[in-house]
Each structure stands twice: as structure tokens, then as C-alpha cells.
Coordinates of C-alpha atoms in Angstrom, one line a residue:
M24 CA -69.6 -160.4 -20.1
L25 CA -69.0 -161.1 -16.2
A26 CA -69.1 -157.6 -13.6
G27 CA -67.2 -156.5 -10.9
S28 CA -65.4 -158.4 -7.8
Q29 CA -67.0 -161.3 -10.6
L30 CA -64.3 -160.5 -12.7
H31 CA -61.8 -159.7 -10.4
A32 CA -62.1 -162.7 -8.5
Q33 CA -61.6 -165.4 -10.9
A34 CA -58.0 -167.7 -11.4
F35 CA -57.5 -168.6 -15.1
D36 CA -55.6 -170.6 -16.8
L37 CA -54.6 -168.0 -19.4
L38 CA -54.5 -164.5 -19.0
V39 CA -54.4 -162.6 -21.5
R40 CA -54.2 -158.7 -20.7
D41 CA -54.5 -155.2 -21.6
G42 CA -54.5 -155.8 -25.6
M43 CA -57.2 -154.0 -28.0
V44 CA -59.8 -156.3 -28.8
L45 CA -61.1 -156.9 -32.3
D46 CA -63.7 -159.3 -31.1
G47 CA -65.0 -160.5 -34.6
T48 CA -68.1 -159.3 -35.4
G49 CA -66.2 -155.7 -37.2
N50 CA -66.4 -153.9 -34.1
P51 CA -63.6 -151.3 -33.3
A52 CA -61.2 -152.8 -31.1
V53 CA -61.2 -152.1 -27.6
R54 CA -59.2 -152.7 -24.7
A55 CA -60.1 -156.0 -22.8
D56 CA -58.7 -158.3 -20.8
V57 CA -59.3 -161.8 -21.9
G58 CA -59.4 -165.3 -19.5
V59 CA -59.5 -168.8 -20.1
R60 CA -60.1 -171.9 -18.3
N61 CA -60.0 -175.2 -19.7
G62 CA -59.5 -173.9 -23.6
E63 CA -62.6 -172.2 -23.2
I64 CA -62.8 -167.8 -23.3
V65 CA -65.4 -167.6 -19.2
A66 CA -64.3 -163.2 -18.9
V67 CA -63.7 -160.8 -21.5
G68 CA -63.5 -157.1 -19.6
A69 CA -61.3 -155.1 -17.2
L70 CA -60.5 -158.5 -15.1
G71 CA -58.1 -156.4 -12.5
G72 CA -56.5 -158.4 -9.8
A73 CA -57.6 -161.8 -11.5
T74 CA -54.7 -164.3 -12.0
G75 CA -53.6 -166.8 -14.5
T76 CA -51.2 -169.5 -14.5
R77 CA -49.7 -168.1 -17.2
T78 CA -50.2 -164.3 -18.2
I79 CA -49.3 -162.5 -21.4
D80 CA -48.8 -158.7 -21.2
A81 CA -50.9 -158.4 -24.6
S82 CA -50.2 -154.1 -24.0
G83 CA -49.1 -152.7 -27.5
L84 CA -50.8 -155.7 -29.3
F85 CA -53.9 -156.8 -30.9
V86 CA -56.5 -160.0 -29.6
A87 CA -58.5 -161.2 -32.5
P88 CA -59.7 -164.8 -32.6
G89 CA -58.5 -167.6 -34.6
F90 CA -58.4 -167.4 -38.4
I91 CA -60.4 -169.9 -40.0
D92 CA -58.9 -170.9 -43.6
M93 CA -62.3 -171.3 -45.8
H94 CA -60.8 -173.4 -48.6
S95 CA -57.6 -175.9 -47.1
H96 CA -56.0 -178.8 -49.0
A97 CA -54.3 -179.5 -46.1
D98 CA -56.5 -182.0 -44.9
R99 CA -54.4 -185.4 -46.5
A100 CA -51.0 -184.4 -44.9
L101 CA -53.5 -183.9 -41.3
F102 CA -55.0 -187.3 -42.3
S103 CA -51.4 -189.3 -42.8
G104 CA -48.9 -186.7 -41.7
N105 CA -46.3 -187.3 -39.7
A106 CA -46.5 -185.4 -36.1
R107 CA -44.7 -182.2 -37.6
Q108 CA -47.1 -182.0 -40.7
R109 CA -49.6 -182.4 -38.4
S110 CA -49.0 -179.3 -36.7
A111 CA -49.2 -177.5 -39.7
P112 CA -46.5 -175.0 -39.0
N113 CA -46.5 -172.5 -42.2
L114 CA -50.7 -172.6 -41.8
V115 CA -50.5 -171.8 -37.8
A116 CA -47.6 -169.4 -38.3
Q117 CA -50.1 -167.1 -40.3
G118 CA -52.8 -167.3 -37.3
I119 CA -55.3 -169.8 -38.6
T120 CA -56.8 -172.1 -36.0
T121 CA -59.3 -173.7 -38.1
L122 CA -59.1 -175.6 -41.7
V123 CA -62.3 -175.8 -43.4
F124 CA -61.8 -179.0 -45.6
G125 CA -63.8 -181.3 -48.6
P126 CA -61.6 -178.8 -51.0
D127 CA -62.3 -178.9 -54.7
G128 CA -65.0 -181.7 -54.0
R129 CA -62.2 -184.4 -52.6
N130 CA -61.4 -186.5 -49.3
P131 CA -58.2 -188.1 -48.4
T132 CA -60.4 -190.9 -47.5
W133 CA -64.0 -192.4 -47.7
P134 CA -66.5 -192.5 -45.6
L135 CA -66.1 -190.2 -43.9
Q136 CA -66.1 -191.2 -40.5
D137 CA -62.6 -193.0 -41.7
E138 CA -61.3 -189.4 -42.8
I139 CA -62.8 -188.1 -38.9
S140 CA -60.7 -191.1 -37.4
G141 CA -57.5 -190.5 -39.3
Y142 CA -57.3 -186.8 -37.7
R143 CA -57.5 -187.8 -34.6
A144 CA -55.7 -191.0 -34.3
G145 CA -52.0 -188.8 -34.7
G146 CA -53.8 -185.1 -33.3
I147 CA -53.5 -182.5 -34.9
G148 CA -52.9 -178.7 -35.0
P149 CA -55.3 -176.5 -36.2
N150 CA -59.1 -177.3 -35.7
V151 CA -60.5 -178.9 -38.8
V152 CA -64.3 -178.9 -40.6
P153 CA -65.2 -182.3 -41.8
M154 CA -67.0 -181.7 -45.4
V155 CA -68.1 -184.5 -47.7
G156 CA -66.7 -183.9 -51.2
H157 CA -69.0 -183.8 -54.3
G158 CA -66.2 -185.8 -56.1
T159 CA -66.2 -188.1 -54.0
V160 CA -69.4 -189.6 -53.5
R161 CA -69.4 -189.9 -57.1
T162 CA -66.6 -191.8 -57.4
F163 CA -68.2 -194.1 -54.8
V164 CA -71.5 -194.2 -56.9
M165 CA -69.9 -194.4 -60.6
G166 CA -66.6 -195.5 -60.2
D167 CA -64.0 -195.1 -63.0
D168 CA -67.6 -194.8 -65.6
Y169 CA -68.0 -191.4 -64.5
E170 CA -67.6 -189.4 -68.2
R171 CA -70.7 -189.1 -68.3
H172 CA -74.0 -187.7 -66.2
A173 CA -75.5 -189.3 -63.5
T174 CA -78.6 -191.4 -63.4
E175 CA -81.2 -191.0 -61.3
D176 CA -80.5 -194.4 -59.5
E177 CA -76.9 -193.0 -59.0
I178 CA -78.0 -189.7 -57.8
R179 CA -80.2 -191.2 -55.9
R180 CA -77.4 -193.4 -54.0
M181 CA -74.7 -190.3 -53.5
A182 CA -77.4 -188.2 -52.1
D183 CA -77.7 -191.5 -49.4
A184 CA -73.9 -191.7 -49.3
V185 CA -74.1 -187.3 -48.6
R186 CA -76.3 -187.9 -46.0
R187 CA -74.2 -190.5 -44.2
G188 CA -71.6 -188.2 -44.4
M189 CA -74.0 -185.4 -42.9
E190 CA -74.9 -188.0 -40.4
Q191 CA -71.2 -188.6 -39.4
G192 CA -70.6 -184.9 -38.5
A193 CA -69.6 -183.3 -41.8
W194 CA -71.2 -179.5 -42.2
G195 CA -72.0 -179.3 -45.9
L196 CA -70.5 -180.3 -49.5
G197 CA -67.3 -179.4 -50.7
A198 CA -67.6 -179.3 -55.1
G199 CA -65.0 -178.9 -57.9
P200 CA -67.2 -178.9 -61.3
E201 CA -64.3 -177.7 -63.0
Y202 CA -62.3 -180.6 -62.0
R203 CA -63.0 -184.5 -63.1
P204 CA -65.2 -186.0 -61.7
G205 CA -67.3 -183.5 -61.2
R206 CA -67.5 -182.0 -64.3
F207 CA -69.3 -184.3 -66.1
S208 CA -72.2 -183.8 -63.6
T209 CA -75.2 -181.5 -64.2
T210 CA -75.9 -178.6 -61.9
E211 CA -79.5 -180.7 -61.2
E212 CA -77.3 -183.6 -59.9
I213 CA -75.7 -180.7 -57.5
I214 CA -78.6 -179.8 -56.6
A215 CA -79.9 -182.8 -55.7
L216 CA -77.2 -183.6 -53.4
A217 CA -77.7 -179.7 -51.3
H218 CA -80.8 -180.4 -51.0
V219 CA -79.4 -183.0 -48.5
V220 CA -77.3 -180.6 -47.1
A221 CA -80.1 -178.3 -46.5
D222 CA -81.9 -181.1 -44.5
Y223 CA -79.0 -180.3 -41.7
D224 CA -78.8 -176.6 -42.2
G225 CA -74.9 -177.1 -44.3
F226 CA -73.8 -174.9 -46.7
Y227 CA -71.9 -175.3 -50.4
Y228 CA -68.9 -174.2 -51.2
S229 CA -67.7 -174.5 -55.0
H230 CA -64.9 -174.0 -56.9
Q231 CA -66.7 -173.4 -59.6
R232 CA -67.7 -174.9 -63.0
S233 CA -65.4 -171.9 -64.8
Q234 CA -63.8 -168.5 -63.5
S235 CA -62.2 -167.9 -67.2
P236 CA -63.7 -167.7 -70.6
L237 CA -63.2 -171.8 -70.8
P238 CA -62.7 -173.3 -68.2
L239 CA -59.0 -175.2 -67.4
W240 CA -59.3 -178.2 -69.5
L241 CA -60.5 -176.8 -72.6
T242 CA -58.4 -174.8 -74.9
P243 CA -59.1 -172.9 -78.5
S244 CA -58.5 -175.9 -80.6
I245 CA -60.5 -178.6 -79.3
V246 CA -63.8 -176.5 -77.7
D247 CA -65.7 -177.7 -80.8
Q248 CA -65.6 -181.5 -79.6
Y249 CA -66.8 -180.4 -76.3
T250 CA -70.8 -180.7 -76.3
P251 CA -72.6 -179.0 -72.9
P252 CA -74.9 -180.2 -70.8
P253 CA -78.5 -180.2 -72.9
T254 CA -79.4 -178.3 -69.3
W255 CA -77.8 -175.5 -70.9
P256 CA -78.4 -173.3 -73.9
E257 CA -77.0 -174.0 -76.7
G258 CA -73.3 -172.5 -77.7
W259 CA -72.8 -172.2 -73.8
R260 CA -69.1 -172.0 -73.2
L261 CA -68.6 -172.6 -69.8
T262 CA -67.4 -168.9 -69.2
A263 CA -66.7 -167.3 -65.4
T264 CA -70.3 -165.8 -65.4
D265 CA -72.0 -168.9 -65.6
G266 CA -69.4 -170.8 -63.0
M267 CA -71.0 -168.0 -60.6
A268 CA -74.5 -168.2 -61.8
E269 CA -74.7 -171.9 -61.1
T270 CA -73.1 -171.7 -57.6
I271 CA -76.3 -168.8 -57.2
R272 CA -78.7 -171.1 -58.6
I273 CA -78.2 -174.0 -56.8
G274 CA -78.1 -172.2 -53.4
R275 CA -81.6 -170.3 -54.6
E276 CA -83.2 -174.0 -55.7
A277 CA -81.7 -176.2 -52.5
G278 CA -82.2 -173.0 -50.4
I279 CA -78.4 -173.6 -49.0
R280 CA -75.8 -170.9 -47.9
V281 CA -73.3 -171.4 -51.0
V282 CA -69.5 -170.0 -51.1
G283 CA -67.9 -169.4 -54.8
S284 CA -64.7 -170.4 -53.2
H285 CA -61.3 -169.0 -54.3
I286 CA -62.8 -166.2 -56.2
K287 CA -61.0 -164.8 -59.0
A288 CA -60.9 -162.7 -62.5
K289 CA -57.7 -164.9 -64.4
G290 CA -55.9 -163.7 -67.5
P291 CA -56.3 -160.1 -69.0
A292 CA -59.8 -161.0 -70.8
T293 CA -61.7 -161.6 -68.0
W294 CA -60.7 -158.4 -66.0
G295 CA -63.3 -156.6 -64.8
Q296 CA -65.4 -159.8 -63.8
S297 CA -65.7 -159.0 -60.1
A298 CA -67.6 -156.3 -61.0
V299 CA -69.8 -158.8 -63.0
D300 CA -70.2 -161.4 -60.0
V301 CA -70.8 -158.8 -57.4
M302 CA -73.9 -156.9 -59.3
A303 CA -75.5 -161.1 -59.7
I304 CA -74.4 -161.5 -55.8
D305 CA -75.8 -158.7 -54.8
R306 CA -79.0 -158.6 -56.6
A307 CA -79.8 -162.8 -55.7
R308 CA -78.7 -161.9 -52.0
A309 CA -81.4 -158.9 -52.1
E310 CA -83.7 -161.9 -53.6
G311 CA -82.7 -163.8 -50.4
V312 CA -79.9 -165.8 -51.7
E313 CA -77.1 -166.3 -49.3
V314 CA -74.7 -166.2 -51.2
Y315 CA -70.9 -165.7 -50.4
L316 CA -67.4 -166.0 -51.4
D317 CA -63.8 -166.5 -50.2
Q318 CA -60.5 -165.8 -51.7
Y319 CA -56.8 -166.1 -51.2
P320 CA -55.0 -162.1 -51.5
Y321 CA -53.2 -162.3 -54.6
E322 CA -52.7 -161.5 -58.1
T323 CA -51.2 -164.5 -59.0
F324 CA -53.2 -168.4 -59.1
G325 CA -52.7 -171.5 -59.0
G326 CA -50.9 -173.7 -56.5
G327 CA -47.4 -174.4 -58.3
S328 CA -45.5 -173.2 -60.9
V329 CA -46.5 -173.9 -64.9
E330 CA -46.0 -173.9 -68.3
V331 CA -47.6 -173.2 -71.3
I332 CA -47.2 -175.3 -73.9
P333 CA -50.3 -177.7 -73.3
R334 CA -48.9 -181.2 -72.5
W335 CA -50.7 -183.1 -75.8
Y336 CA -48.5 -181.5 -77.8
Y337 CA -45.6 -183.3 -76.1
A338 CA -47.4 -186.8 -77.4
P339 CA -47.9 -187.9 -81.1
V340 CA -49.7 -186.8 -83.6
G341 CA -52.9 -188.3 -83.0
T342 CA -53.1 -188.6 -79.9
D343 CA -57.0 -188.1 -79.2
L344 CA -57.4 -184.9 -77.2
S345 CA -61.4 -185.1 -77.1
G346 CA -60.8 -185.6 -73.3
G347 CA -59.2 -182.5 -72.1
L348 CA -55.9 -181.2 -70.7
D349 CA -57.2 -183.1 -67.7
D350 CA -57.5 -186.7 -69.4
P351 CA -55.2 -188.9 -66.9
R352 CA -54.4 -190.7 -70.3
L353 CA -51.9 -187.6 -71.0
S354 CA -50.4 -188.8 -68.0
R355 CA -49.0 -191.8 -69.1
P356 CA -45.1 -191.5 -69.4
E357 CA -44.9 -193.6 -72.7
L358 CA -47.0 -191.4 -74.2
T359 CA -44.5 -188.6 -74.0
A360 CA -41.6 -190.6 -74.4
D361 CA -39.9 -188.7 -77.1
A362 CA -41.7 -185.2 -76.1
K363 CA -39.3 -183.5 -78.4
K364 CA -39.6 -184.7 -81.7
N365 CA -43.4 -185.2 -81.0
L366 CA -44.2 -180.8 -80.4
Q367 CA -41.6 -181.2 -83.5
D368 CA -44.3 -183.2 -85.6
Y369 CA -46.9 -181.1 -84.8
L370 CA -44.7 -177.5 -85.4
D371 CA -43.6 -179.1 -89.1
D372 CA -47.8 -179.7 -90.2
P373 CA -49.2 -176.3 -91.3
L374 CA -53.0 -176.8 -90.0
L375 CA -51.4 -178.3 -86.7
R376 CA -48.8 -176.0 -85.9
E377 CA -51.6 -172.9 -86.5
A378 CA -53.7 -175.0 -83.4
L379 CA -50.5 -175.2 -81.2
M380 CA -49.8 -171.4 -81.5
T381 CA -53.7 -170.7 -80.9
D382 CA -53.1 -172.8 -77.8
I383 CA -50.0 -171.1 -76.9
E384 CA -51.6 -167.8 -77.2
Y385 CA -54.0 -168.3 -75.3
I386 CA -52.4 -169.9 -72.4
L387 CA -50.1 -167.3 -72.0
E388 CA -52.9 -165.0 -71.7
L389 CA -55.1 -166.7 -69.5
Q390 CA -51.7 -166.8 -67.0
G391 CA -51.1 -163.1 -67.5
G392 CA -49.4 -161.9 -70.7
A393 CA -45.8 -162.5 -71.3
D394 CA -44.6 -160.0 -69.8
R395 CA -46.3 -161.8 -66.2
H396 CA -45.0 -165.0 -67.0
I397 CA -42.0 -165.4 -64.6
I398 CA -39.1 -167.8 -64.8
V399 CA -39.0 -169.3 -61.5
I400 CA -37.2 -172.8 -62.9
S401 CA -34.8 -172.9 -65.2
P402 CA -32.2 -175.3 -64.8
E403 CA -30.5 -175.0 -68.0
D404 CA -29.5 -171.2 -67.3
E405 CA -30.3 -170.0 -63.6
S406 CA -30.1 -166.3 -64.2
L407 CA -33.0 -166.6 -66.1
V408 CA -35.0 -167.2 -62.5
G409 CA -36.6 -163.9 -61.8
R410 CA -37.0 -162.6 -65.2
S411 CA -40.2 -162.3 -67.3
L412 CA -40.8 -164.3 -70.8
A413 CA -41.2 -160.9 -72.6
A414 CA -38.2 -159.9 -71.1
V415 CA -35.7 -162.8 -72.3
A416 CA -37.7 -162.8 -75.5
V417 CA -37.6 -158.9 -76.4
E418 CA -33.3 -159.6 -75.4
R419 CA -33.1 -162.5 -78.0
E420 CA -35.1 -161.1 -80.1
M421 CA -37.9 -163.2 -80.4
I422 CA -41.8 -162.8 -80.5
P423 CA -42.6 -164.8 -77.0
V424 CA -44.5 -167.9 -78.2
E425 CA -41.5 -168.3 -80.1
L426 CA -39.2 -168.5 -77.3
V427 CA -41.7 -170.6 -75.2
L428 CA -41.2 -173.2 -78.4
A429 CA -37.2 -172.8 -78.2
F430 CA -37.2 -173.3 -74.4
A431 CA -38.5 -176.6 -75.0
L432 CA -37.1 -178.1 -78.1
E433 CA -33.7 -176.8 -77.7
S434 CA -33.7 -178.4 -73.7
R435 CA -31.2 -180.8 -72.6
S436 CA -32.8 -181.5 -69.6
A437 CA -35.4 -183.5 -67.7
L438 CA -37.5 -180.6 -67.7
R439 CA -39.5 -181.0 -70.6
S440 CA -40.6 -177.3 -71.3
G441 CA -36.8 -176.0 -70.8
V442 CA -38.2 -173.5 -68.0
R443 CA -41.2 -172.8 -65.7
F444 CA -43.3 -170.0 -64.8
R445 CA -45.4 -168.0 -61.8
G446 CA -47.9 -166.3 -64.0
I447 CA -49.5 -162.9 -62.5
A448 CA -52.6 -163.4 -63.7
G449 CA -54.9 -161.5 -61.9
H450 CA -55.4 -157.5 -62.0
A451 CA -55.2 -155.1 -58.5
D452 CA -58.9 -154.0 -59.3
D453 CA -60.5 -157.0 -59.0
V454 CA -58.4 -158.6 -56.0
E455 CA -59.9 -155.4 -54.0
R456 CA -63.5 -155.5 -55.0
Y457 CA -64.1 -159.3 -54.5
M458 CA -62.1 -158.5 -51.2
R459 CA -64.3 -155.0 -50.5
Q460 CA -66.9 -157.2 -50.0
E461 CA -68.9 -157.5 -46.7
Y462 CA -69.8 -161.6 -48.2
T463 CA -65.8 -162.5 -48.6
A464 CA -64.2 -164.4 -46.4
T465 CA -60.4 -165.3 -46.9
S466 CA -58.4 -168.3 -47.6
T467 CA -55.7 -170.0 -48.2
D468 CA -56.2 -172.6 -50.5
G469 CA -53.4 -173.9 -49.6
G470 CA -51.8 -176.6 -47.8
V471 CA -49.2 -178.1 -45.8
V472 CA -45.8 -177.1 -47.4
L473 CA -42.9 -177.9 -44.7
E474 CA -40.1 -176.7 -47.9
P475 CA -41.8 -174.9 -50.3
G476 CA -39.8 -175.9 -53.6
P477 CA -38.9 -172.9 -56.3
G478 CA -43.0 -171.8 -57.9
R479 CA -44.9 -172.6 -55.2
H480 CA -47.6 -170.1 -53.9
P481 CA -46.9 -167.4 -51.3
R482 CA -50.4 -168.0 -50.4
Y483 CA -49.2 -171.2 -48.7
Y484 CA -46.9 -169.7 -45.9
G485 CA -48.5 -165.7 -46.1
T486 CA -52.4 -165.0 -46.5
Y487 CA -53.3 -164.2 -43.4
P488 CA -50.2 -161.5 -42.9
H489 CA -50.1 -160.5 -46.4
K490 CA -53.5 -159.2 -46.5
L491 CA -53.5 -157.3 -43.3
A492 CA -49.6 -155.7 -44.0
T493 CA -50.9 -154.6 -48.1
Y494 CA -54.5 -154.1 -48.0
V495 CA -55.0 -152.8 -44.6
R496 CA -52.1 -150.5 -43.4
E497 CA -50.4 -150.1 -46.1
Q498 CA -53.4 -149.6 -49.0
G499 CA -56.3 -149.4 -46.8
V500 CA -58.1 -151.5 -49.7
I501 CA -60.9 -152.7 -45.9
S502 CA -59.8 -151.6 -42.1
L503 CA -58.7 -153.6 -40.1
P504 CA -62.2 -154.7 -37.9
F505 CA -63.2 -155.8 -41.2
F506 CA -59.7 -158.0 -41.5
V507 CA -60.5 -159.4 -38.7
R508 CA -64.3 -160.1 -39.5
S509 CA -63.7 -161.3 -43.1
S510 CA -60.9 -164.2 -41.1
T511 CA -62.9 -164.9 -38.2
G512 CA -66.4 -164.0 -37.5
L513 CA -67.4 -164.1 -41.1
P514 CA -66.2 -167.8 -41.9
A515 CA -67.7 -169.1 -38.8
Q516 CA -71.1 -167.4 -39.8
I517 CA -70.7 -169.1 -43.2
I518 CA -70.3 -172.8 -42.2
G519 CA -72.6 -172.6 -38.8
L520 CA -70.0 -172.6 -36.0
R521 CA -71.1 -171.6 -33.1
D522 CA -68.3 -171.6 -30.6
R523 CA -66.3 -170.5 -32.5
G524 CA -65.2 -166.8 -34.0
F525 CA -65.5 -164.6 -32.0
V526 CA -63.9 -163.6 -28.8
R527 CA -66.5 -163.6 -25.8
V528 CA -68.1 -165.7 -23.3
G529 CA -68.7 -168.9 -24.1
Q530 CA -66.4 -169.5 -27.5
K531 CA -63.5 -171.7 -27.5
A532 CA -59.9 -170.5 -27.3
D533 CA -58.9 -170.6 -30.4
L534 CA -56.6 -167.4 -30.6
V535 CA -54.5 -164.9 -32.6
I536 CA -52.4 -161.8 -31.0
F537 CA -50.1 -159.5 -33.2
D538 CA -48.7 -156.6 -33.5
Y539 CA -50.2 -154.6 -36.6
N540 CA -47.0 -151.9 -37.0
R541 CA -45.2 -155.8 -37.8
V542 CA -46.8 -157.9 -39.1
Q543 CA -45.3 -158.8 -42.0
D544 CA -45.1 -161.7 -44.6
H545 CA -42.0 -162.2 -47.1
A546 CA -43.4 -165.3 -49.2
T547 CA -42.9 -164.5 -52.3
I548 CA -43.1 -165.5 -55.6
L549 CA -39.1 -166.6 -55.5
N550 CA -38.7 -167.3 -52.0
P551 CA -42.4 -168.9 -51.5
G552 CA -41.0 -170.0 -48.0
G553 CA -40.5 -166.7 -46.2
E554 CA -41.5 -166.4 -42.9
N555 CA -44.0 -163.7 -41.1
E556 CA -43.3 -161.1 -38.4
G557 CA -45.4 -159.9 -36.1
I558 CA -48.0 -162.8 -35.3
E559 CA -46.6 -163.0 -31.3
Y560 CA -49.0 -166.0 -30.7
V561 CA -51.5 -168.5 -31.5
F562 CA -53.8 -170.4 -29.0
V563 CA -55.6 -173.2 -30.4
N564 CA -58.2 -174.6 -27.8
G565 CA -56.4 -172.7 -25.4
R566 CA -53.2 -174.4 -26.1
A567 CA -50.4 -172.6 -27.7
V568 CA -49.4 -172.9 -31.4
L569 CA -47.5 -169.7 -31.7
D570 CA -45.8 -168.7 -28.6
R571 CA -43.8 -165.6 -28.7
G572 CA -43.3 -166.3 -32.4
R573 CA -41.9 -168.9 -32.8
L574 CA -43.9 -173.0 -33.5
T575 CA -44.4 -175.3 -30.6
G576 CA -45.2 -178.5 -32.7
D577 CA -48.3 -179.2 -30.3
L578 CA -51.4 -180.9 -31.0
P579 CA -54.5 -179.3 -30.0
G580 CA -56.7 -179.6 -32.6
E581 CA -60.2 -180.7 -32.3
V582 CA -62.1 -182.6 -35.3
L583 CA -65.4 -180.0 -35.3
I584 CA -68.9 -182.5 -35.6
R585 CA -71.9 -180.7 -36.7
P586 CA -73.4 -180.6 -33.6
E587 CA -77.4 -180.4 -35.0
T588 CA -79.6 -181.4 -37.6
R589 CA -82.7 -180.4 -38.4
G590 CA -85.7 -181.4 -40.7
R591 CA -85.6 -184.5 -39.2

């Protein structure tokens, strides 16, 4: 801060007066003015007679650092989208000013310098944090021959690619070992790449190898066809506990900051997992391992609507299922051209029917249970939209599994499953326990969506206002300063950003100004594009992207390049 006459004499590009400043550290709010010049905060305090090219009266409002989204899928829209997509309207309207990319181990293009050039060429609304995607470099080295463990030479070549990415400005390594191609990697492969990132004081964040009783590509009917990596104990089944243990191990052995991303306990069989995870993380942190989490604050998961019948049951009997639910061969249109007949063939065979019914029951439970499956798409009977599978089953005097099959077999629309759902697979206790930890940052796990269709997750539009309105103001799960830190200073600390995440002199002028009593999200399961209230102004590098609650369409964002290295 500057003092006395220095503060009073200054002229600013932007002067925010008389707001309650939450600085991003977790400290309580203090009443202060904020002066901005050339996109940077140059004064915080009582600025008295100072002047501004633009002055905002923030009395009655809170002033905070712009929110930093720790897990964003907006990379492709900002890389190659039109001007409106690049402005990321549904994201900046929440108060987001910086996005962390490399989600789930993916990049929109490679090498990284081409990705960075794509953002700069067309301009971007929010800032972006470029990352190296593990899946990207694995594909770069192994091509389509990735359904196996990498050789030592291939891991060395991946490490070289990671190093080039870090030299070009990446902040760390993003991974998704529950997805192709990363799920065929060993932990040792990821550790080898994380060692490279550690040389640059980077971080690792991961969609973990599992967050459920089984990873998302496995069902009970094929679990015995899966062979775990030889480095894991016999009988290992890729549980949520194993997923967290792997992330911690990577942090411990590579000496790197690690993040269990979009953390959740999915399905009733996993409810309570938050207590197990928190205990493991607390123990690791006490031993010096820097472990963090990020989370979107909802009990429903997944970006879009879901069905319940595994897709291979729409393929002919005898189709090879060993590749898992994510096998790209199952996407061939000709394979499911006669979906209804194929499904009936499975039902007509007693052994195959048993496997089918077991898998449906498992997925129903994994996605929350029949009473937590909300119908969001029903082209033949729109009156079903908004109702639960359980309620409709009771009305029709059927058990839920039978109704799921009836929807598919009786469908006359192009929708093979007849209806689609949004499952509510989480429990409030887990959402809140994860949220209360001082090492849990906020994320959307969302991207740019201009017109959200039925079933889209409300997080794309409402994450930050929802967390503030619901878990701070209404329920008191966390305090307002805690919320702001989890969305600003904490992610800046994890990433290694030195000039963002706080309201203090020398920081870039990424700011959000909001009316605490009015902040409210309106994005819901049935109205995923509902707009927010109470977010009044959002500034990126000193320029307004939201002004008096209205989007400006401006593109003031920057690609943030890692500024320095160590260990070279």
C-alpha cells in the first residue's frame, strides 16, 4: 500500500471506491478503494482525493480477485471459436477471469506453442493457463498403438515432449488416467513425466484413475476381463481410494504439487469416500506432500445427459466387449444400426440377460439410484421431463430396470434409449466435507456453452454464484473469505501465479465486484442456462468483461506464460 499524500494525489485508469475488499488470502473484508493503472493494481487503501478515468462506487458491494477456474474445458472454444465463443460469456458472467487448461490430459493441438498462438490470434476474454496434457504427449509418441504400457524409450520421448512444453510456457501436467489413452499408462510412466515438471516448479492435476467402485469404462459384466497393471496388488479393482492413492504417490515420488481434480464421491456405494480421502490427504500433507483438490459444488456429475443401458447392448451379440465402455469401435454407426433387435437378443438369452440386468442395476446405482435419475429428454412424452425414474416406475407398476428397458424397446424416436437422464449421484455430506478443506479450490469442469441443451450440467453457467449463494450465504458451510480464497488465492498458489489471485499492489487487475445479498444462480437441471444475479462487474487485466451485470464481449485476456524455471 501507499500512504498519505501519495494515495490522495494519484490518478488512475480505474478507481473502485468504498468497496469491502476481500483480498484472496482468507482474511476478513476491509473497506478500501482500489486504484488500477495499465491493467495493474497500483494502490489499495483510502484514496481520498484520487481521480480515475472511470470511477465505480462500490459502496455496499464486495471487491475480490477474479475467480480462477482450476479445471476448464473452454480450451477448444478459445483456441478456434468465433469472437463470441472466445469471450467465454457463460464463464466470465460467473466472475471467472482465469482458466486452467489441459483438462483430463488433453490439448486442442500440439505442440504447445501452436496452441498458445491460436489463443493469441483471435483474442480471448479470460486469461488462460496452458498445460501439457499427458494424453496428448502419449498419443504424440505412441500414436494409435497406445493400448499397452509404454516402453522405456517411449517414456523418454514423452518426457522430452513434456520438457519442450514446459520450455514453451506450460505450468504443469494435466492428466486423465481414467480416460483413453492415459488409462493404459502405469503410475511409473506418470511419475517419470512429473519429475520433468518438477524441474520447473510446475504442478500436476488429474482426473483420477477412478472415483467410483469401478472406473467409468468398466461394468460388473466385464470386470474379470480387465488385467490390472503388474505393479499393483493382485485383485486390484481401481476404486476411488486407489485413485487418490495414486495421485498422492505421484506427488510424493516426484516432489511435485498434485491436485485430485473435480473431486467427488459418485454413487451411494461410494458415499462417505470424502472422509477416506481427507484422512489420506491430511496424512500425506503432514508428511510434506503438497496435495490439493478442486471441486465443483454440486451433487450431480457429468457434463451432459446420460443413459443407463451400456452401449454395447445395442450392438450384436458376440461383439467384443473387452475394450470397455470407452472402446472407440463401439461408436461405429453400423454396429448399432439394429439397436432394438440387438437389445432384445440379449434379453432372450438367459445368461446374457443376467449380465445385462446386472450392468443396468450397477449403473443405476452408480448414477444415484432410480429416485435420483431425473428425466431431462423425452421426445415422445415431454410430460416425463423433470420426473424421476422411480416415480414413473411406480406409476406404471414396473421396477426401474424394467422401465429402462421398456423406454428403449418401445421407442419410436431416433433416441435409442427412449429417454435420457441427469443423475444426482453425490451426497451433500461429501460435497460439504470436500469443500470445507483448506486445500480445496473451486473449479467448473465446464466450458463455453452459448445455448445449453437439455441435460447440460448447471455448472457451466452457475458454479461460483451457486457456491456463494448456497454454501456461504444460505447454509453457512464455509465463510465468505474462505470461499473467495478457494476461488482466487488458493488456485494461484497451486498454479504458481505470482501476479494474480489477490487484491494487492503489483497484482494484475483481475477483479470481480458483487452484491453479496443478491448473488444467486438460476442454472438448474431443467434450466441449465439460467443467468446469474448479483455479479455486477468483472475486470480482466483492468478491462470490463461484465459491466453493470451486462456482458461486454471484450477480449482482454492473456496467455499466461510460466515466467521462470528452476533446476537447470
